[in-house]
Short mmCIF file of N, CA and C in Angstrom, two decimals:
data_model
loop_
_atom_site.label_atom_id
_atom_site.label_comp_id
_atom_site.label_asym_id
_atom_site.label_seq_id
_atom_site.Cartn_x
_atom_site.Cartn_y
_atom_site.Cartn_z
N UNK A 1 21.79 63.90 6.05
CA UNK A 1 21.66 64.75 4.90
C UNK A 1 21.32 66.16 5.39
N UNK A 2 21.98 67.48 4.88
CA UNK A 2 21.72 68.84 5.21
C UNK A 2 20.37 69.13 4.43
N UNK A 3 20.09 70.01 5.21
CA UNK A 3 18.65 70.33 4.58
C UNK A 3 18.78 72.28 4.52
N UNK A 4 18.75 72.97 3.83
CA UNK A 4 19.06 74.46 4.00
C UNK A 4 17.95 74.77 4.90
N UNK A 5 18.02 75.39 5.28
CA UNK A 5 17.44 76.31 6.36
C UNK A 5 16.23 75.40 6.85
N UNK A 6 16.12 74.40 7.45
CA UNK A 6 15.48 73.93 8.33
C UNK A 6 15.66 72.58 9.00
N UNK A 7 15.66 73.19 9.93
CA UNK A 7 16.40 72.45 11.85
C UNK A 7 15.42 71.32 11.65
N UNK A 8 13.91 70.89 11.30
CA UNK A 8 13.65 69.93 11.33
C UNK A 8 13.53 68.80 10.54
N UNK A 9 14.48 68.59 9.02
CA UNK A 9 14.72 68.07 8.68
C UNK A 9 13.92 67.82 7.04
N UNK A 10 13.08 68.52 7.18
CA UNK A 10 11.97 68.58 5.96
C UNK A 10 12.11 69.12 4.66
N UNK A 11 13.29 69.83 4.57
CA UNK A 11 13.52 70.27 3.14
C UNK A 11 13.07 71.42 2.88
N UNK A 12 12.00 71.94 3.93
CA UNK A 12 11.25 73.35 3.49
C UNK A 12 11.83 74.20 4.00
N UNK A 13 11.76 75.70 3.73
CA UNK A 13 12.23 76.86 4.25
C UNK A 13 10.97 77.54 4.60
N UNK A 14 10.57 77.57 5.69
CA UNK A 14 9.07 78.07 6.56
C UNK A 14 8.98 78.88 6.43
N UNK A 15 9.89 80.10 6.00
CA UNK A 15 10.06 81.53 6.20
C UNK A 15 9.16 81.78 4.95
N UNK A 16 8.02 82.62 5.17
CA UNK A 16 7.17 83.52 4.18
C UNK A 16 7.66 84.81 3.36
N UNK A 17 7.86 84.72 2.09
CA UNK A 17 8.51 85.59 1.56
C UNK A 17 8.33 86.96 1.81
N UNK A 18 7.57 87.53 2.35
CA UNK A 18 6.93 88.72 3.15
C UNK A 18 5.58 88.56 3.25
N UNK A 19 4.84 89.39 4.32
CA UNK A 19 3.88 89.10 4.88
C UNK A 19 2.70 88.81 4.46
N UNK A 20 1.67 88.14 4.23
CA UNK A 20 0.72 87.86 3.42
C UNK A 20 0.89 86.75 2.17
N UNK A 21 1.84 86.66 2.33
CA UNK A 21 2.46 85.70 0.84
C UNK A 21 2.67 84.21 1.36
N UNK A 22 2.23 83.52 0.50
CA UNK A 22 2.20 82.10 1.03
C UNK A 22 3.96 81.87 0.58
N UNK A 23 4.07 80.36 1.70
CA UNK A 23 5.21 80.10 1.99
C UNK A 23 6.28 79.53 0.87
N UNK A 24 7.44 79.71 0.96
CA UNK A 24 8.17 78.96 -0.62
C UNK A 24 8.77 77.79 0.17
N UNK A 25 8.88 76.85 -0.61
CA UNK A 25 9.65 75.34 -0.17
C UNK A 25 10.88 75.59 -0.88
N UNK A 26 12.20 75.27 -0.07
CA UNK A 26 13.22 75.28 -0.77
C UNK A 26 13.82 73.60 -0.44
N UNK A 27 13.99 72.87 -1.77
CA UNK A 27 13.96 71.82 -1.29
C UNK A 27 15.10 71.20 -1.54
N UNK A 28 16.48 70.19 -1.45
CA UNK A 28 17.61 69.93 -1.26
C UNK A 28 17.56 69.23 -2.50
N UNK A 29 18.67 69.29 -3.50
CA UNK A 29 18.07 68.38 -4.82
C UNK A 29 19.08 67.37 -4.42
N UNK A 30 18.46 65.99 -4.97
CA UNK A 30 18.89 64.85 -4.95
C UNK A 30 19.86 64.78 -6.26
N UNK A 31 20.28 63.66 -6.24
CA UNK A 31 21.37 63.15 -7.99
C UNK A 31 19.90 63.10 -8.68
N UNK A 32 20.91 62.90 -9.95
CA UNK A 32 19.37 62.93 -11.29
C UNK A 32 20.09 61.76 -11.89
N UNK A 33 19.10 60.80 -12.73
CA UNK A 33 19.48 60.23 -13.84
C UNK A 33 20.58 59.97 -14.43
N UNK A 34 21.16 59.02 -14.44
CA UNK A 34 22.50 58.94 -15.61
C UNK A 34 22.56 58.11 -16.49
N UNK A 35 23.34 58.07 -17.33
CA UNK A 35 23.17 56.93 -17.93
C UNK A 35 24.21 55.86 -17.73
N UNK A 36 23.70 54.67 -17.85
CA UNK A 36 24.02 53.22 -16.97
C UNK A 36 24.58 52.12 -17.51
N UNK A 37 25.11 51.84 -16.90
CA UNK A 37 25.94 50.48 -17.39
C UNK A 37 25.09 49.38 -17.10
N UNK A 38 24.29 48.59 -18.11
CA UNK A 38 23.46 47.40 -17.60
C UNK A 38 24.06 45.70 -18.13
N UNK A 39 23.93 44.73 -17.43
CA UNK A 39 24.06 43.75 -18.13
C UNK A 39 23.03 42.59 -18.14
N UNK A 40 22.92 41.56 -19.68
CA UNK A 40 22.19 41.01 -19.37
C UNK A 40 22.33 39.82 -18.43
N UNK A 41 21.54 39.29 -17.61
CA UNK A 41 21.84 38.51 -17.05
C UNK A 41 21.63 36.73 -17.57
N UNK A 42 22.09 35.96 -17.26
CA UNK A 42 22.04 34.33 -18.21
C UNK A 42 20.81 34.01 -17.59
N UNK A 43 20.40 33.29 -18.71
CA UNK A 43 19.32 32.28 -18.71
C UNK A 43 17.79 33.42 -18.92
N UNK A 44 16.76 32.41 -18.53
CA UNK A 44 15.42 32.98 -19.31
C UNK A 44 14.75 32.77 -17.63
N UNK A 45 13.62 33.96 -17.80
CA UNK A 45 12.84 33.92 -16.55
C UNK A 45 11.57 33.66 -16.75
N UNK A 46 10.55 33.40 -15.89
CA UNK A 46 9.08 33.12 -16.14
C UNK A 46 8.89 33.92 -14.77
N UNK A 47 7.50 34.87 -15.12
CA UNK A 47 6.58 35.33 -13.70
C UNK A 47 5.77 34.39 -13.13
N UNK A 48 5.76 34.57 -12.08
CA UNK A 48 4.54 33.67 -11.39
C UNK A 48 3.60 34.56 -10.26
N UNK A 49 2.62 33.85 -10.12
CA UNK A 49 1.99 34.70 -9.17
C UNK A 49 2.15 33.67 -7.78
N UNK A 50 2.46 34.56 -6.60
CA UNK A 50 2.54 34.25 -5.05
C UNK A 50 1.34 34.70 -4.45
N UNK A 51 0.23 33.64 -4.10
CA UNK A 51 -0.58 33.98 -3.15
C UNK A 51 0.22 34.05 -1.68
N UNK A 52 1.00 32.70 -1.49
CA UNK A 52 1.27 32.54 0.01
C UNK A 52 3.12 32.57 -0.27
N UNK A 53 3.60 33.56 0.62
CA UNK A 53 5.43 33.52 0.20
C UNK A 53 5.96 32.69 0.81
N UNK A 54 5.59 31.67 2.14
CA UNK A 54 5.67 30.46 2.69
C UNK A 54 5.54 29.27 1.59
N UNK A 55 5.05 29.01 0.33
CA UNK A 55 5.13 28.25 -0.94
C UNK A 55 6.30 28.69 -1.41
N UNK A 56 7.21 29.41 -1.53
CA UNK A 56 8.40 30.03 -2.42
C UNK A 56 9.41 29.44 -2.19
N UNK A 57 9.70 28.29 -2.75
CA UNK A 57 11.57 28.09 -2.27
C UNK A 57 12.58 28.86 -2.35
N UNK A 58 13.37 29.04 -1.39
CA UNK A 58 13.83 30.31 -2.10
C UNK A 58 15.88 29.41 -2.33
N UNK A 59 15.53 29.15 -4.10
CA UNK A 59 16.56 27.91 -4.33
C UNK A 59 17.32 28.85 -5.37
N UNK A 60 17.91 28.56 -6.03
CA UNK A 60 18.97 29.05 -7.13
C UNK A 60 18.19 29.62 -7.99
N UNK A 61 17.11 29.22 -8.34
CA UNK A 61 16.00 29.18 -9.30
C UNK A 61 15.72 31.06 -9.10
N UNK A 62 15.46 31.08 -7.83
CA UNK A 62 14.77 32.55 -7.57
C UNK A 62 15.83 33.16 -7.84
N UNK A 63 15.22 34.45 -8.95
CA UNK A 63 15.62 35.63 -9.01
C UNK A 63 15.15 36.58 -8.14
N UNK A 64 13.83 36.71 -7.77
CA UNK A 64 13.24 37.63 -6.95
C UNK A 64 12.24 37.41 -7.12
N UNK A 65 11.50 37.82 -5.18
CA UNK A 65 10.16 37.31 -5.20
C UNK A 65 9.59 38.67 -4.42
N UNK A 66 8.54 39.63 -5.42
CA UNK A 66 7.83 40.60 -5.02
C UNK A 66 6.52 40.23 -3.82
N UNK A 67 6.57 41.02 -2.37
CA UNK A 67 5.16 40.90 -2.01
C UNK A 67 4.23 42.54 -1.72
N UNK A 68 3.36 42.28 -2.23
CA UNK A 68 2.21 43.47 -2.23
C UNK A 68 1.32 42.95 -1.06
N UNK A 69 0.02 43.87 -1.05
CA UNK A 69 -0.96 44.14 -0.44
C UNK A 69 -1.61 42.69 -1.10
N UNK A 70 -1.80 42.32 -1.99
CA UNK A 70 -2.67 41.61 -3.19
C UNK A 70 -1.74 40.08 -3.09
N UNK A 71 -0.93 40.01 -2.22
CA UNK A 71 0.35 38.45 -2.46
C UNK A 71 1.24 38.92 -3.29
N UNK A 72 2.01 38.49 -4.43
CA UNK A 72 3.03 39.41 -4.81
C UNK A 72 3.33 38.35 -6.28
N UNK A 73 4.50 38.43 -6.61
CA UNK A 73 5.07 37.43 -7.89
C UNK A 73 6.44 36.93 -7.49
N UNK A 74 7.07 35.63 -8.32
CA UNK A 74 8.27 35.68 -8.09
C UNK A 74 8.89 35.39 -9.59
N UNK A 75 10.29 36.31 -9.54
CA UNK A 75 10.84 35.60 -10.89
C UNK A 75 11.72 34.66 -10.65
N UNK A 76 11.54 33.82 -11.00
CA UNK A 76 12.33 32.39 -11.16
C UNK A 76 12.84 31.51 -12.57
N UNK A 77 13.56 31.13 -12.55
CA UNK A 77 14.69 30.89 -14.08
C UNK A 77 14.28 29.57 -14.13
N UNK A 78 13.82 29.91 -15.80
CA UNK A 78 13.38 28.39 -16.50
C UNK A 78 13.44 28.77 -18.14
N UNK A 79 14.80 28.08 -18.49
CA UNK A 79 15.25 28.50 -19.71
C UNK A 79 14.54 27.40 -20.81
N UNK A 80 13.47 26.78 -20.19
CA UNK A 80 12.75 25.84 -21.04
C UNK A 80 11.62 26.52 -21.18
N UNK A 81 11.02 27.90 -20.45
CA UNK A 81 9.30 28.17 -20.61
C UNK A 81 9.40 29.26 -22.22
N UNK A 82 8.15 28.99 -22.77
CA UNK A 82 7.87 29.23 -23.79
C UNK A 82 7.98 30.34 -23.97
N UNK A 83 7.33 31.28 -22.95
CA UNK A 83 6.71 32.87 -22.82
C UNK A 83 7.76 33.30 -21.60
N UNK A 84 8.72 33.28 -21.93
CA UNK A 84 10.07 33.74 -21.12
C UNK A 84 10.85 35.46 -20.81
N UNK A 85 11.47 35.42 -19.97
CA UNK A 85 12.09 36.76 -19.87
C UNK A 85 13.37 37.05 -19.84
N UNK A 86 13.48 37.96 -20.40
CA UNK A 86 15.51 38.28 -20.35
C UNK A 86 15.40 39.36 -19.10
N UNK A 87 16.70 39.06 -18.17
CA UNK A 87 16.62 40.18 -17.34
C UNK A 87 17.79 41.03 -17.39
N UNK A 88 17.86 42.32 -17.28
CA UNK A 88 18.62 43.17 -17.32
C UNK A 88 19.22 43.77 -16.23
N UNK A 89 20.28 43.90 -15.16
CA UNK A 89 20.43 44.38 -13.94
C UNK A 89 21.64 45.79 -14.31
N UNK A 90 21.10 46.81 -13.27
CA UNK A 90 22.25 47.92 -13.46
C UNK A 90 22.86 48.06 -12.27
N UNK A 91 22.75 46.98 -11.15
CA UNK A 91 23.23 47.09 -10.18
C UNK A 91 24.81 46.88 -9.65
N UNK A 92 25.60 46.36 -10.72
CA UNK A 92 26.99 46.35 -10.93
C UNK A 92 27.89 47.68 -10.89
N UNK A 93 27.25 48.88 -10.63
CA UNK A 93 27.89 50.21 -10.53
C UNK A 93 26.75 50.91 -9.85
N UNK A 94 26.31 50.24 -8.00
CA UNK A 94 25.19 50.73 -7.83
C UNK A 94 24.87 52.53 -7.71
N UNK A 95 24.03 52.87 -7.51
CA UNK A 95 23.79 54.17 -7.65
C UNK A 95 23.38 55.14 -6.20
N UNK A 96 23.64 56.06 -6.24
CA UNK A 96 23.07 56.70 -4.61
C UNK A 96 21.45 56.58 -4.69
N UNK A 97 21.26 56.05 -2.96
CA UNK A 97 19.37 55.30 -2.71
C UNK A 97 18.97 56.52 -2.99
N UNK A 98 19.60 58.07 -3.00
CA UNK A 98 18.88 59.00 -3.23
C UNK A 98 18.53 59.57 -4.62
N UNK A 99 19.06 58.68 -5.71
CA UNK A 99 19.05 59.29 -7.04
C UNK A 99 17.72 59.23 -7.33
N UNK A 100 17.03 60.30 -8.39
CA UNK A 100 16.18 60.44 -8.76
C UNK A 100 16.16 59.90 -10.34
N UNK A 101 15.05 59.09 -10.63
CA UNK A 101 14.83 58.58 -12.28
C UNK A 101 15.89 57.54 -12.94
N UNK A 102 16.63 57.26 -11.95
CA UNK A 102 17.39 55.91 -12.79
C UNK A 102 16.52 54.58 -13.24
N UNK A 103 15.24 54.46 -12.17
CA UNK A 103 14.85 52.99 -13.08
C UNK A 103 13.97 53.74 -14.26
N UNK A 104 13.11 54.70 -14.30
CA UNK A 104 12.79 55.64 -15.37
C UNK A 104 13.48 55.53 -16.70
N UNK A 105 14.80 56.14 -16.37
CA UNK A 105 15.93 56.15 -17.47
C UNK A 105 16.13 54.84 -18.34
N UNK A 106 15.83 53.56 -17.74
CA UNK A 106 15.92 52.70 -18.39
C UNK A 106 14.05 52.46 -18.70
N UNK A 107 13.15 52.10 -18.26
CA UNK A 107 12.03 52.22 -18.33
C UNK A 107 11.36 52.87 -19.62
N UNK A 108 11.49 54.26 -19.91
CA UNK A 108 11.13 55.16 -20.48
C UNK A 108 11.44 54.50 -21.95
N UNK A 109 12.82 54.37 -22.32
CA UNK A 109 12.39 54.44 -23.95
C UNK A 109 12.26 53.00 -24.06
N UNK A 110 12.45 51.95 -23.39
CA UNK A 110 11.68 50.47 -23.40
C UNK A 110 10.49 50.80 -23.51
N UNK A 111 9.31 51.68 -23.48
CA UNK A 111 8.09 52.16 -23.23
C UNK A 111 7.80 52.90 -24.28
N UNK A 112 8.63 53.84 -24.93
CA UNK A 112 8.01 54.63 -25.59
C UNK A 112 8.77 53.61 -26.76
N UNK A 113 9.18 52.79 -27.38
CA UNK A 113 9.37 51.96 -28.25
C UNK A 113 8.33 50.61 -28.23
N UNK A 114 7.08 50.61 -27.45
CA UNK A 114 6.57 48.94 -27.07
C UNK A 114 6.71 48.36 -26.60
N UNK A 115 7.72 48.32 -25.80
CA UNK A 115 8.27 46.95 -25.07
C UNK A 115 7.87 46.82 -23.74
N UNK A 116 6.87 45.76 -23.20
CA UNK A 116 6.55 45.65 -22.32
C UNK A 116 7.72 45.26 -21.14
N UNK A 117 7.64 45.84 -19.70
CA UNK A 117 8.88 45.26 -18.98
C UNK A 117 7.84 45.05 -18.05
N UNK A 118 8.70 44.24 -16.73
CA UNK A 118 8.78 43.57 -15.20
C UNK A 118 9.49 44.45 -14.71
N UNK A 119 9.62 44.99 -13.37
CA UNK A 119 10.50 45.57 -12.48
C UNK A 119 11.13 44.83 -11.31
N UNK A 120 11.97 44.85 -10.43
CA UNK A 120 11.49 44.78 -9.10
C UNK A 120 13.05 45.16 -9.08
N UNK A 121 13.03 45.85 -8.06
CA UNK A 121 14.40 46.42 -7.00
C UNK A 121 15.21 46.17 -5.89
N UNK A 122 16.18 46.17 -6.25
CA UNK A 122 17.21 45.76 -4.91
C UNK A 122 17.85 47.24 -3.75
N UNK A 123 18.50 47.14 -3.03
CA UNK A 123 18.89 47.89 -2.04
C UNK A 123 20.33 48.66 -3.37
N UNK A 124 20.89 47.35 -3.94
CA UNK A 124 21.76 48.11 -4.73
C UNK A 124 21.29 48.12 -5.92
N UNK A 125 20.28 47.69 -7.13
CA UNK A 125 20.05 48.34 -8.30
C UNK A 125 19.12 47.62 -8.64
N UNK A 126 18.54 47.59 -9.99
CA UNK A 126 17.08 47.28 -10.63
C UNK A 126 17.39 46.01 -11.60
N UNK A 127 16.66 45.52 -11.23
CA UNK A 127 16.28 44.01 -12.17
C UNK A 127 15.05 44.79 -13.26
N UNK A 128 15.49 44.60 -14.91
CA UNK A 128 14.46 45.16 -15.43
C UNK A 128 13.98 43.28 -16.59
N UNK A 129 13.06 43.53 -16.55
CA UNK A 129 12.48 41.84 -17.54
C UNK A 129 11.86 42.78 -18.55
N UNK A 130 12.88 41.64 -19.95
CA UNK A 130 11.94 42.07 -21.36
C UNK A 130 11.66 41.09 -21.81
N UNK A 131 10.43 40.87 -22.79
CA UNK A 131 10.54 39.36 -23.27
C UNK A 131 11.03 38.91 -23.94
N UNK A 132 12.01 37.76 -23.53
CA UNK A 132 13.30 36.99 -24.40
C UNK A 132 13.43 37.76 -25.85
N UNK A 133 12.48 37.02 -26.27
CA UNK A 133 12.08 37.26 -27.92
C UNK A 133 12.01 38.89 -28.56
N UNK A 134 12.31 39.72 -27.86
CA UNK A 134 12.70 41.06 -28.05
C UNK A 134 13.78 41.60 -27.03
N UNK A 135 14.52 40.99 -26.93
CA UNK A 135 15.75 41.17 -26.31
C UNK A 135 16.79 42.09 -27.13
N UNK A 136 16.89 41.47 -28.50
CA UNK A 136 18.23 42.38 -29.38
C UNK A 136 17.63 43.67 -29.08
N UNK A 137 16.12 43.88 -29.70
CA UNK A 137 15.81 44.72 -30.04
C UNK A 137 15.90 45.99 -28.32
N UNK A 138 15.27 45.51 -27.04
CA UNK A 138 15.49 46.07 -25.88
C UNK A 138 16.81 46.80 -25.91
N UNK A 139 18.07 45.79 -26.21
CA UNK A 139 19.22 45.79 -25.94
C UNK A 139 19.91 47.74 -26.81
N UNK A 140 18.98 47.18 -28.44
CA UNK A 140 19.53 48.32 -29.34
C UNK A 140 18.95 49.81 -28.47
N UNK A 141 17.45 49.64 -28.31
CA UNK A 141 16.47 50.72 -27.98
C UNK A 141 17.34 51.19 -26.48
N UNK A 142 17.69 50.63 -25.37
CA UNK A 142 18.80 51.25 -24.80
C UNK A 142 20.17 52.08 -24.93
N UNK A 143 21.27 51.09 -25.98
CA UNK A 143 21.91 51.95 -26.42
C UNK A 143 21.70 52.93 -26.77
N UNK A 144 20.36 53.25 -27.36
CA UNK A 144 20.38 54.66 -28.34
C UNK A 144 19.94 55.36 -27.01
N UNK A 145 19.60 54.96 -25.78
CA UNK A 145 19.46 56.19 -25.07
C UNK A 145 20.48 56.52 -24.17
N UNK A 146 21.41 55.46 -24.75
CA UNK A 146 22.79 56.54 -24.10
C UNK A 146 23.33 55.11 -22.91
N UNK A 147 22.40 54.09 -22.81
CA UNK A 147 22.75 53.30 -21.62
C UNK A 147 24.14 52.03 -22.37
N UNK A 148 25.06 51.81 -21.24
CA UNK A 148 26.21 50.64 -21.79
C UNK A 148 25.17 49.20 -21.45
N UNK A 149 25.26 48.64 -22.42
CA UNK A 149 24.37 46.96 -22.19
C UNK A 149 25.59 46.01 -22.83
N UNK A 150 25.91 45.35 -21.24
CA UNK A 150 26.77 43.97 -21.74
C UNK A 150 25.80 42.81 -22.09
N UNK A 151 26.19 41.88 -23.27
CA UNK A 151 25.19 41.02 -23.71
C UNK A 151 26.34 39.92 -23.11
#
């Protein structure tokens, strides 16, 4: 990636706008936001919590298994649990690793409408979890922000 005026790769321009004046950063802009083609994906998910990721089968079942500092979670498909999740992926038209605010873009008005989500990310796009039982409604509150949702 080019960086304007600096050889070491940092994005800044070191040069002081004249003497005494603190330095300006000129910084390379990345892609922004677009709006996305998401689909839902089949069946229903349940979270779990992972103390040890050596317990995790990792079978058909797994959708994805997060690890943190703290052990991590995994989502795994069980279209029988009560308190279930719909998942949403936009990774079918993945996006440049450098874009800025795409899981946001979907995030944001799921958020500013109530709707609690799950995250977790792939190399090519975002797994987003809503709960089953407010799914139409996820589905509408996207469209209106401009995103394509295959049901």
């Amino acid at each position: 990636m080019a960086h304007d005026g600096d050889s070491q790769g940092n994005g800044a321009d070191s040069a002081p706008a004249s003497p005494g004046e603190p330095r300006l950063r000129h910084m390379t802009s990345a892609p922004t936001a677009r709006t996305q083609n998401l689909r839902v994906l089949e069946g229903r998910f349940v979270l779990e919590r992972v103390s040890d990721s050596r317990t995790v089968a990792a079978d058909s079942d797994l959708l994805a298994l997060v690890l943190g500092p703290d052990g991590g979670a995994a989502m795994r498909r069980d279209d029988t649990a009560e308190d279930s999740w719909a998942a949403l992926w936009n990774g079918d038209d993945a996006h440049d690793p450098e874009a800025t605010g795409m899981l946001s873009a979907i995030v944001a008005p799921l958020a500013a409408d109530g709707l609690p989500v799950w995250t977790a990310a792939s190399y090519d796009g975002d797994l987003v979890l809503v709960p089953a039982d407010r799914l139409e409604e996820a589905v509408e509150v996207l469209r209106r922000a401009g995103h394509q949702v295959a049901v």
